[in-house]
Coordinates of C-alpha atoms and ligand atoms in Angstrom, one line a residue:
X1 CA 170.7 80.4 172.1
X2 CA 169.1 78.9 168.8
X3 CA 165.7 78.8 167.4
X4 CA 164.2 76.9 165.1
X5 CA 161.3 78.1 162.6
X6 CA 161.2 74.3 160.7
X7 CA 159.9 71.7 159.5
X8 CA 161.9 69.5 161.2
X9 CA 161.9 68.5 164.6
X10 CA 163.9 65.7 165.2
X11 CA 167.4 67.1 164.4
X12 CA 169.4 69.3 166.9
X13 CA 167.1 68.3 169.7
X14 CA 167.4 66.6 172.8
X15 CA 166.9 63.0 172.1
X16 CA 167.0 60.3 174.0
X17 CA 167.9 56.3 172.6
X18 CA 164.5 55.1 174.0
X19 CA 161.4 56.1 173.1
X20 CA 157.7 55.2 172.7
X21 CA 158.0 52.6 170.5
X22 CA 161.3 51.3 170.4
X23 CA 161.7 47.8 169.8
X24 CA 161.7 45.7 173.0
X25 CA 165.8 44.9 174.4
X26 CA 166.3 40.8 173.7
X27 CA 165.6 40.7 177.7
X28 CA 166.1 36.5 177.6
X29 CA 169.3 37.0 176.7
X30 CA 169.9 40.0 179.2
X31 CA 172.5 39.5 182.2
X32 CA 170.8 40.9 185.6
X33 CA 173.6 43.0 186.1
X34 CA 174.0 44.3 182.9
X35 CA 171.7 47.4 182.4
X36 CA 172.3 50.1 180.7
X37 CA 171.1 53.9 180.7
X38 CA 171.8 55.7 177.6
X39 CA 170.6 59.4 177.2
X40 CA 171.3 61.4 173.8
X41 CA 172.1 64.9 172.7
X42 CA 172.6 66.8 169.3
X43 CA 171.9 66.2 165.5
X44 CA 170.7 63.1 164.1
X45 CA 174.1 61.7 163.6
X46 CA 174.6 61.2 167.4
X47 CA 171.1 60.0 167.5
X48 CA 171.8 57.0 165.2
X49 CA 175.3 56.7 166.8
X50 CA 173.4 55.8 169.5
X51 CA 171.1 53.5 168.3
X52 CA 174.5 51.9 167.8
X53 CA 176.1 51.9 171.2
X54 CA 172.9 50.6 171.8
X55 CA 173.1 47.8 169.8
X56 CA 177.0 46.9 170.5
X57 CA 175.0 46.7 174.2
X58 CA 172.2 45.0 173.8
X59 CA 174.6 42.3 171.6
X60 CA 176.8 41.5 174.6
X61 CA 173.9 40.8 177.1
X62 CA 173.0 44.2 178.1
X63 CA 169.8 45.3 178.9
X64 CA 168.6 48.9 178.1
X65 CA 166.9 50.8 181.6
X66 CA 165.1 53.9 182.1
X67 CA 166.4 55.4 184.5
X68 CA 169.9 56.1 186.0
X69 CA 169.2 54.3 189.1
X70 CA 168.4 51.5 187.3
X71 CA 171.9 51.1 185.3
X72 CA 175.1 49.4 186.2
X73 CA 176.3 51.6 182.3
X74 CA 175.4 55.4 182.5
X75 CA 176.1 56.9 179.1
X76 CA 175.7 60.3 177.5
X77 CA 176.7 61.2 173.9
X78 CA 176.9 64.2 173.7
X79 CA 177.1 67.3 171.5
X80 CA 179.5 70.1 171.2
X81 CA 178.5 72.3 168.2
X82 CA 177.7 75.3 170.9
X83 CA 179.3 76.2 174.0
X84 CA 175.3 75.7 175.7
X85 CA 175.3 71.9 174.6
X86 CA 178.9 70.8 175.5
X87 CA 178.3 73.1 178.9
X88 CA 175.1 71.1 179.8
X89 CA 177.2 68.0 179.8
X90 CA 179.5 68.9 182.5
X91 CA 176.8 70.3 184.8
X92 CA 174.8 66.8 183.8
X93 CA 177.9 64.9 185.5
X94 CA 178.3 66.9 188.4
X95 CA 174.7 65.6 189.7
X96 CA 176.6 62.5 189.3
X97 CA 179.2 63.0 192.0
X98 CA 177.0 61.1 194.5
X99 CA 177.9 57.9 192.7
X100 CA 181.7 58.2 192.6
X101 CA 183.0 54.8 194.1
X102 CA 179.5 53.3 193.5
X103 CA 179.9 50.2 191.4
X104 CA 178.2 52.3 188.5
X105 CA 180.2 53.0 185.4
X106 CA 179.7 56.6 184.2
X107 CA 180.7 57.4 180.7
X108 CA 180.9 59.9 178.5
X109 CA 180.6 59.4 174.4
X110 CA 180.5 61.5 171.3
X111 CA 181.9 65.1 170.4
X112 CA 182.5 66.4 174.3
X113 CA 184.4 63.6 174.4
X114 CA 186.5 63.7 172.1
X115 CA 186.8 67.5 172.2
X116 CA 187.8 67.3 176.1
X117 CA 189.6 63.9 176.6
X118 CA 191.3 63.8 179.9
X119 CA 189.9 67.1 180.9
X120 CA 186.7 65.5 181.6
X121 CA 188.4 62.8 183.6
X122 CA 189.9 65.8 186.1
X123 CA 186.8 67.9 185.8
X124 CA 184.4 65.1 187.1
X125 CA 187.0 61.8 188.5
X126 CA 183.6 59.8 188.7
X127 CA 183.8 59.1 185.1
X128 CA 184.9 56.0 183.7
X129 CA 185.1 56.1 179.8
X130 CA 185.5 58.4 177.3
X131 CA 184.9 58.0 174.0
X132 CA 184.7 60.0 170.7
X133 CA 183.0 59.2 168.2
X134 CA 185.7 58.5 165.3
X135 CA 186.2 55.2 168.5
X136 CA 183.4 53.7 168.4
X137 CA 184.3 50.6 166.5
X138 CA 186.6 50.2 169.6
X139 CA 183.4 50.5 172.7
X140 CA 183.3 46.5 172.4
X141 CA 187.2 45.9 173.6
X142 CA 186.9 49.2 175.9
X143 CA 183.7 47.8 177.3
X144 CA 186.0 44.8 178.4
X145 CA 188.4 46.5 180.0
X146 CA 186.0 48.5 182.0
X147 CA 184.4 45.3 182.9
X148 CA 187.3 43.4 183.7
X149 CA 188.3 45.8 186.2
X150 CA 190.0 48.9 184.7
X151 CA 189.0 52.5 186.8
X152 CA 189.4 54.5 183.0
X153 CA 189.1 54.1 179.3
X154 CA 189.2 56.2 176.7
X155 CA 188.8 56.3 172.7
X156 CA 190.0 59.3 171.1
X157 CA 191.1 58.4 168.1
X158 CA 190.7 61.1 164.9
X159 CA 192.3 59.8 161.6
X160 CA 190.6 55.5 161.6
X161 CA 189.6 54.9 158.4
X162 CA 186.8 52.7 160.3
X163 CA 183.3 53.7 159.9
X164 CA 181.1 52.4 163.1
X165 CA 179.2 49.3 161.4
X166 CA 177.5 47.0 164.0
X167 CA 176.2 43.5 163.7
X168 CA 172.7 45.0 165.7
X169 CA 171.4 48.2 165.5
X170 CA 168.9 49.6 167.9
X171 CA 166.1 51.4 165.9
X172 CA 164.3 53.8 167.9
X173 CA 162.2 55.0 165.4
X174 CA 159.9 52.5 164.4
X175 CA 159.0 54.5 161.0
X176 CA 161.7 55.9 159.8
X177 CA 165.4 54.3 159.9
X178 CA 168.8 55.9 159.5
X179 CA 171.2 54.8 157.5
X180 CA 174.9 56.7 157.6
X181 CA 176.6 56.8 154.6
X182 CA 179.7 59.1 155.0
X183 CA 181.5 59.9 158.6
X184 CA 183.5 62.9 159.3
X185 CA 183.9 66.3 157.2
X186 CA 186.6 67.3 155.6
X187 CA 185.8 70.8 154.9
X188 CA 186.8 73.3 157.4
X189 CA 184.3 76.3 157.6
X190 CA 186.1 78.6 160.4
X191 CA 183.0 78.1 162.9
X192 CA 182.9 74.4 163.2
X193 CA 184.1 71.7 165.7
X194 CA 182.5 68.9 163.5
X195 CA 185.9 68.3 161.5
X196 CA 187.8 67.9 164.6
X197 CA 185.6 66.1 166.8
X198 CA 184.2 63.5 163.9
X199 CA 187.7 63.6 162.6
X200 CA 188.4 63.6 158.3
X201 CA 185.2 62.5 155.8
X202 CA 185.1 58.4 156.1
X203 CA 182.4 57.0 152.9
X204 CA 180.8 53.8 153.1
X205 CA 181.2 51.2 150.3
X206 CA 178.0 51.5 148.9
X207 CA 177.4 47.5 148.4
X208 CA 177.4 47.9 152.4
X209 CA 175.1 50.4 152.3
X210 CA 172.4 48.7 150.0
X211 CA 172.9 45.3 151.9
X212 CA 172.0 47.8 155.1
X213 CA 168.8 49.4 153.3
X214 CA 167.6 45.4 152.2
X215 CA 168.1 44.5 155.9
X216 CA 166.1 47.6 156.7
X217 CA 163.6 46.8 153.9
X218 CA 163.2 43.3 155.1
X219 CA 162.9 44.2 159.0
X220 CA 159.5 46.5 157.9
X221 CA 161.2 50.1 157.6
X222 CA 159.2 51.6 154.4
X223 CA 161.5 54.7 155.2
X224 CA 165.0 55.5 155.3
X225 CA 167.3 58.6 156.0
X226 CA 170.7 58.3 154.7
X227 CA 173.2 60.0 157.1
X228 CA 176.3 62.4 156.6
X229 CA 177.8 65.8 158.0
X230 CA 177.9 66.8 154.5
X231 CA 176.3 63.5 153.0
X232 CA 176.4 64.7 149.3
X233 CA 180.1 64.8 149.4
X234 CA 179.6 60.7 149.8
X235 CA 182.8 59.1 147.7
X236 CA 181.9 55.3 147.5
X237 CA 185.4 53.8 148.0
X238 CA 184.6 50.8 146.2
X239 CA 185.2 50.1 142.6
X240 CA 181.9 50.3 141.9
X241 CA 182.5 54.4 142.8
X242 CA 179.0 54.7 142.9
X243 CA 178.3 58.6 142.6
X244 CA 175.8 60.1 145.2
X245 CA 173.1 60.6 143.2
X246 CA 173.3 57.0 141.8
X247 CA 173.4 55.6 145.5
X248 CA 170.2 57.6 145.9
X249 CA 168.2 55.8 143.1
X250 CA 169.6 52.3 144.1
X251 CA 168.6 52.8 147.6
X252 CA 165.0 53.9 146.6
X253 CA 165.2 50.9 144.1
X254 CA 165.4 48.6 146.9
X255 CA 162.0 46.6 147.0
X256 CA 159.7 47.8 150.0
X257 CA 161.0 51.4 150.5
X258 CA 158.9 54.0 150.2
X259 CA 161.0 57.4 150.8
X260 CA 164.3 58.2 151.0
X261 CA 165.7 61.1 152.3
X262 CA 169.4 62.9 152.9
X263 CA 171.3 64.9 155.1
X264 CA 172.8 67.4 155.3
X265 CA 173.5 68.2 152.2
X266 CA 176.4 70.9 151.5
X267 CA 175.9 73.4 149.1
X268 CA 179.2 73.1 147.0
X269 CA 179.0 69.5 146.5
X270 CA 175.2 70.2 145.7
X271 CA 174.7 69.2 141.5
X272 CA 172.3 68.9 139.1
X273 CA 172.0 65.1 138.9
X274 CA 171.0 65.4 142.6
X275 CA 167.7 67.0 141.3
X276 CA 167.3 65.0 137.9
X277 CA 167.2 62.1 140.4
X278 CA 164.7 63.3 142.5
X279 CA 162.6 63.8 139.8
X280 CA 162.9 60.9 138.3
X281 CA 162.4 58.4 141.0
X282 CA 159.2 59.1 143.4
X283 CA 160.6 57.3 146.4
X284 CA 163.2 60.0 146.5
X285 CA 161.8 62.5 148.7
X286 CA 161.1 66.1 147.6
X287 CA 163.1 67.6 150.1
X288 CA 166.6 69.0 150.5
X289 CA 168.0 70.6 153.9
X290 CA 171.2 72.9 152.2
X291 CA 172.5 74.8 154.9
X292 CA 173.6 78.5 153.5
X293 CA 174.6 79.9 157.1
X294 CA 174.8 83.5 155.9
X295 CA 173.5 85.5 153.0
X296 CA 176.3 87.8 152.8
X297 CA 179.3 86.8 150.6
X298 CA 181.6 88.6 152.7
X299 CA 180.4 86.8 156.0
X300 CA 180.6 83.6 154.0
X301 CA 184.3 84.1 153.2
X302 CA 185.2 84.5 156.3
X303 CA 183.0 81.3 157.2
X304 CA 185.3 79.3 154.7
X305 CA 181.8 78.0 153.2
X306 CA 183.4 77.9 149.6
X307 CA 180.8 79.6 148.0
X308 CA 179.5 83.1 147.1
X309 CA 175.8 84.0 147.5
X310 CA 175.7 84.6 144.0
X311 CA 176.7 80.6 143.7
X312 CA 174.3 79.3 146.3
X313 CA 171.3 81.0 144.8
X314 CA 171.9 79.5 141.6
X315 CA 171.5 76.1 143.7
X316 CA 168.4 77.1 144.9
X317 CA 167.5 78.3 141.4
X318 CA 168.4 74.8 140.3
X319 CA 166.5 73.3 142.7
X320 CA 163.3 75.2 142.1
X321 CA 163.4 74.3 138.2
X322 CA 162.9 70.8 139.3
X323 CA 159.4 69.3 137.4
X324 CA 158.6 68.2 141.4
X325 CA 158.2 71.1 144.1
X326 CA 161.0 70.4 146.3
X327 CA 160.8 72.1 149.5
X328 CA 164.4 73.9 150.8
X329 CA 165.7 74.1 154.3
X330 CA 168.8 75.9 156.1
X331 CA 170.7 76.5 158.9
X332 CA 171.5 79.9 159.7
X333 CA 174.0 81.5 162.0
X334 CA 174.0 85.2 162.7
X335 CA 176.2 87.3 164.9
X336 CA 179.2 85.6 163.2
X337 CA 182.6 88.1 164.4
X338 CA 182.9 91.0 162.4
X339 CA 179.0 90.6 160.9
X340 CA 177.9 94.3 160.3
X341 CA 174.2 95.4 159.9
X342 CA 174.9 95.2 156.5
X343 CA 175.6 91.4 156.3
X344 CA 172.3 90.6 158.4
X345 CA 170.3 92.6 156.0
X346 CA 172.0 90.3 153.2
X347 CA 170.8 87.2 155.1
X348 CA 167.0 88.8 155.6
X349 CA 166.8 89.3 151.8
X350 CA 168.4 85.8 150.9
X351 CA 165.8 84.5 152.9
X352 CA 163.1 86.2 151.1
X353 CA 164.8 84.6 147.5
X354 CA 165.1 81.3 148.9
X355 CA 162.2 81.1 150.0
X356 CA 162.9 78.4 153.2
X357 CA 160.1 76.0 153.9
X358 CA 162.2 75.7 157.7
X359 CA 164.9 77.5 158.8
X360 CA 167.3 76.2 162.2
X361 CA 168.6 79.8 163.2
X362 CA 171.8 79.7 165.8
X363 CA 173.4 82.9 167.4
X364 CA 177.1 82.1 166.7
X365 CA 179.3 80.2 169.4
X366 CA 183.2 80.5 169.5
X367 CA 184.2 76.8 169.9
X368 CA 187.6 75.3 170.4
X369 CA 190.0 74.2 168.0
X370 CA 188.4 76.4 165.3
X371 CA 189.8 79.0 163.6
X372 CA 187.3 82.0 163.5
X373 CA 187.7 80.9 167.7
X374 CA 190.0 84.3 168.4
X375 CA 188.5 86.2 165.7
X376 CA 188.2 90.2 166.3
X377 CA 185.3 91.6 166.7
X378 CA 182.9 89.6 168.5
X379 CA 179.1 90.2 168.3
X380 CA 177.7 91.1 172.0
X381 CA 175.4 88.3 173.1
X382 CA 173.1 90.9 173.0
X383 CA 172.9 92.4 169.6
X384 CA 173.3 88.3 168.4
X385 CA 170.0 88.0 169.8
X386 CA 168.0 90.9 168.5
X387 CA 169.6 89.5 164.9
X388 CA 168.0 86.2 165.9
X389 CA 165.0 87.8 166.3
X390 CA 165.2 89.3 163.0
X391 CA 165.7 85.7 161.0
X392 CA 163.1 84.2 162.8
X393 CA 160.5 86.8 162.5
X394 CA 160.9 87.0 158.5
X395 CA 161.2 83.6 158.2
X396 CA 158.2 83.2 160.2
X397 CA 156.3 85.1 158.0
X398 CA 157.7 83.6 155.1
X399 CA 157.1 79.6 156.2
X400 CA 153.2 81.4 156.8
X401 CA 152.5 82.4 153.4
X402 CA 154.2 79.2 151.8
X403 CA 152.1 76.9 154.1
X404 CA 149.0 78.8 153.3
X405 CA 149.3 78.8 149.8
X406 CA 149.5 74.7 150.2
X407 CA 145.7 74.9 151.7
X408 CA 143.4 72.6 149.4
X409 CA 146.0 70.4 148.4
X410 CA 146.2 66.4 149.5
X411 CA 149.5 65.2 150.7
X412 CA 150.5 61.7 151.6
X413 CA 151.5 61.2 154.8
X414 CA 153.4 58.8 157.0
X415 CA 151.1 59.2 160.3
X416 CA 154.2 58.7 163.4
X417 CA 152.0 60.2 166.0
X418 CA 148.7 60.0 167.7
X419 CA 147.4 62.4 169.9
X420 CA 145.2 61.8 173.2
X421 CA 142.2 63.1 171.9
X422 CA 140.7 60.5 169.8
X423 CA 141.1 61.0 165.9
X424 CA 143.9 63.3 166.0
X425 CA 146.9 62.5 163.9
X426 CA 150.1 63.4 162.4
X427 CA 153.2 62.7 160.2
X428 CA 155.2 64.1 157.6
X429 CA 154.7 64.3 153.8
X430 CA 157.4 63.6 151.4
X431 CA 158.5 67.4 151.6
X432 CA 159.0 66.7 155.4
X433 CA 156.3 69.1 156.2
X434 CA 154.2 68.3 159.4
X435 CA 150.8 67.4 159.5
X436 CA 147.9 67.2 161.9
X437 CA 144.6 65.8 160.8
X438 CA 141.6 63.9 161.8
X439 CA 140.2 60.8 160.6
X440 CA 137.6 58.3 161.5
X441 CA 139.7 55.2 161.7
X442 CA 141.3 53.6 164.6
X443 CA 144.6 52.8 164.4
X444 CA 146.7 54.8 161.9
X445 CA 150.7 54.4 163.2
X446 CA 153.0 53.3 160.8
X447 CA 150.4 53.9 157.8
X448 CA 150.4 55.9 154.7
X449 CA 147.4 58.3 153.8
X450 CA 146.1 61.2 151.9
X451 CA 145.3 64.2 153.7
X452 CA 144.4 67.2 152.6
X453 CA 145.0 70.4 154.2
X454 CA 141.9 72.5 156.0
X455 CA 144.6 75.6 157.5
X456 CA 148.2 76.1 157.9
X457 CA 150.4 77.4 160.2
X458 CA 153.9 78.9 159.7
X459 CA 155.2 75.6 161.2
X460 CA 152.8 73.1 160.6
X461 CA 149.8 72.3 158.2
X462 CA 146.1 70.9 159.2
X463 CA 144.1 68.8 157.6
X464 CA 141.9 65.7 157.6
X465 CA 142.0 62.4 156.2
X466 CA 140.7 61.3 152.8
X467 CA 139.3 58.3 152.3
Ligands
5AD1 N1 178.0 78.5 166.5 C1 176.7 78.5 166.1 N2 176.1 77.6 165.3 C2 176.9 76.7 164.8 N3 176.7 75.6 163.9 C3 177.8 75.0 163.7 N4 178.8 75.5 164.4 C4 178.3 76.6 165.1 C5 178.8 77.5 166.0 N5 180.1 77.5 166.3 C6 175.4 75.4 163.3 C7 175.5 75.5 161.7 C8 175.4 74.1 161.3 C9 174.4 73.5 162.4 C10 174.4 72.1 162.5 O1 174.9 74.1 163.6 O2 174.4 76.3 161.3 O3 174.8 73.9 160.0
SF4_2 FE1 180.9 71.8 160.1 FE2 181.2 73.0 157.7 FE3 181.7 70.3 158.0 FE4 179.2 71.2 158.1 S1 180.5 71.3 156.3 S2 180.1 69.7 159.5 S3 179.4 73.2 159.1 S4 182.8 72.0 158.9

């Protein structure tokens, strides 16, 4: 179980590579036969992986479908930070029994595949190709064997010092483009598969990552999202050794981008200059996701997060000295072996010092290949509930009386959503915060305007256009 009191609602979710408003596949160069069906799960990483595989497929005459039937190419990349997500795969593939010796190729990307390998091959035979992420520079040469004729193929490498750079990308969000910037993670808190199924940190040079934004810049995006498990921990490998707070101002510096934004962000790489740039340069937006996971120091040990509470409040601390209001957001896990009542109530009251503007709460999942896996004293599903409860009822409550205090203020807004009833909108501010508003005029997507806000709610605020 998770649950989410946020701001954000595009990570962690269900998404899928096509969506209202995705850019139209290059059907005139599109083979008949080649269609593909490509269905997402997880964080925003996978999403963008995605985009891609999408991209690798659309470049060798592939053409993106809607719906299973419809595809010669099934794919799912999927997630496997929980036992739910990685579970929902397998029983996603069992419905797809009925088209073992069909000539449709079945295939299985991202972290359950590289997590299960071969095991998915004997669990569900009607799958073709397996691939993990760390392979992906490989999908074009596996995507010729499978088409020359080959019943299985599989990518599972770890330790490639490739990052996954393709000549197209498929953007599915025609706002807001990602951008990765570091693969991998090389830290190794106790509860996380991430490490093993995105293998060791890979960072890109950053040349390659400003040429990227330009291209971005030039093809309309106003807004990009740089991309990393722990994306503050970038390294630019080149000689330029750009630091991460310097790749953040030349990114914003390139002409026709409007706000850039980063994640996730982890909290011991986390420094000053991060802040000093964001205050300096007004592209950079004033928001900062910076995952604590648990407000008790003892928990936190145990976690092998690398840093006390003490030490991640004076983060926080940092961050809220900033000349610009920057708005904080976390991931929380409770029900973590061994967490007593005691540790919980450390996590309630670190969330009444942080003050969160969006909190993603997740009861804790014993994964494979991680160490806190066989840990003593597990937490009853239970009791990890009722402590779920408890994070996102204060939180709640907290995110209520921070939105209401923003009532009267104007905001800009990128507007990425209409509604059906005529002169409903909404978007996001710099901060990330969601807004719904009215205005008069006809056609808003894509645009940038003032609003200012009428009410709020814990999750989102309400307002109405100024013009
Ligand atoms: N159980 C529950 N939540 C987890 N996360 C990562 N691993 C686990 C796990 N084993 C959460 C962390 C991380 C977010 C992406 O997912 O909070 O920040
Ligand atoms: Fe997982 Fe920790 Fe790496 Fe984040 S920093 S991806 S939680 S191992």
């Amino acid at each position: 179980m998770s649950a989410r009191v946020d701001v954000q609602l595009d990570a962690l979710t269900g998404l899928r590579a096509s969506q209202p408003g995705a850019q139209p596949a290059p059907c005139e160069l599109a083979d008949a036969g080649k269609t593909f069906y490509l269905e997402t799960f997880g964080c925003q990483m996978n999403a963008h992986d995605s985009e891609k595989v999408a991209g690798v497929l659309l470049g060798r005459g592939y053409r993106q479908v809607e719906t299973v039937d419809a595809a010669k190419l099934v794919l799912y990349n999927t997630c496997s930070i929980r036992e739910k997500a990685a579970q929902k795969i397998y029983s996603r593939l069992g419905a797809y029994r009925k088209y073992a010796g069909e000539e449709k190729i079945i295939g299985v990307l991202g972290c359950v595949a590289q997590q299960e390998g071969e095991e998915i091959f004997e669990r569900s035979p009607w799958v073709r190709l397996v691939c993990g992420s760390a392979s992906y520079s490989k999908l074009p040469e596996l995507i010729d064997e499978l088409e020359s004729g080959n019943r299985r193929v599989m990518g599972l490498d770890k330790d490639t010092d490739a990052t996954f750079e393709t000549e197209i990308t498929r953007r599915d969000n025609p706002f807001r483009a990602y951008l990765t910037i570091i693969e991998g993670c090389d830290k190794a808190c106790s509860y996380c598969v991430v490490p093993f199924t995105r293998g060791p940190e890979r960072s890109r040079a950053s040349a390659s990552v400003l040429q990227e934004a330009r291209r971005l810049a030039d093809a309309g995006y106003s807004e990009i999202q740089l991309l990393g498990q722990t994306v503050n921990s970038y390294a630019d490998p080149s000689a330029k050794r750009l630091s991460f707070a310097e790749l953040l101002v030349a990114v914003a510096a390139v002409p026709g981008i409007r706000r850039v934004r980063f994640t996730t962000s982890h909290p011991r790489d986390f420094g000053r200059d991060i802040v000093e740039a964001i205050d300096t340069v007004p592209q950079l937006c004033d928001h900062v996701h910076l995952p604590v996971q648990s407000g008790s120091t003892r928990v936190l040990r145990e976690m092998l997060r690398t840093y006390t509470r003490e030490q991640y409040l004076e983060k926080i601390a940092m961050i809220r000295a900033a000349r610009r209001p920057i708005s904080v957001t976390s991931d929380i896990i409770v029900g973590f072996p061994g967490e007593t009542d005691e540790d919980v109530h450390d996590t309630l009251s670190l969330l009444d010092a942080a003050q969160y503007d969006g909190v993603f709460a997740f009861q804790y999942s014993p994964r494979p290949n991680t160490t806190a896996q066989h840990m003593p004293d597990a937490i009853p599903e239970e009791e990890k509930g009722r402590r779920l409860a408890l994070v996102m009822d204060r939180q709640r409550e907290i995110q209520r009386a921070r939105n209401e205090a923003l009532v009267g203020q104007t905001f800009e807004v990128l507007v990425d959503g209409g509604s059906r009833r005529p002169g409903q909108w909404s978007g996001r501010s710099s901060s990330n915060r969601i807004l719904n508003f009215t205005s008069p005029q006809p056609e808003l997507l894509g645009e940038y305007v003032q609003v200012r806000v009428f009410s709020a709610s814990p999750n989102c605020l309400i307002g109405e256009q100024v013009i």
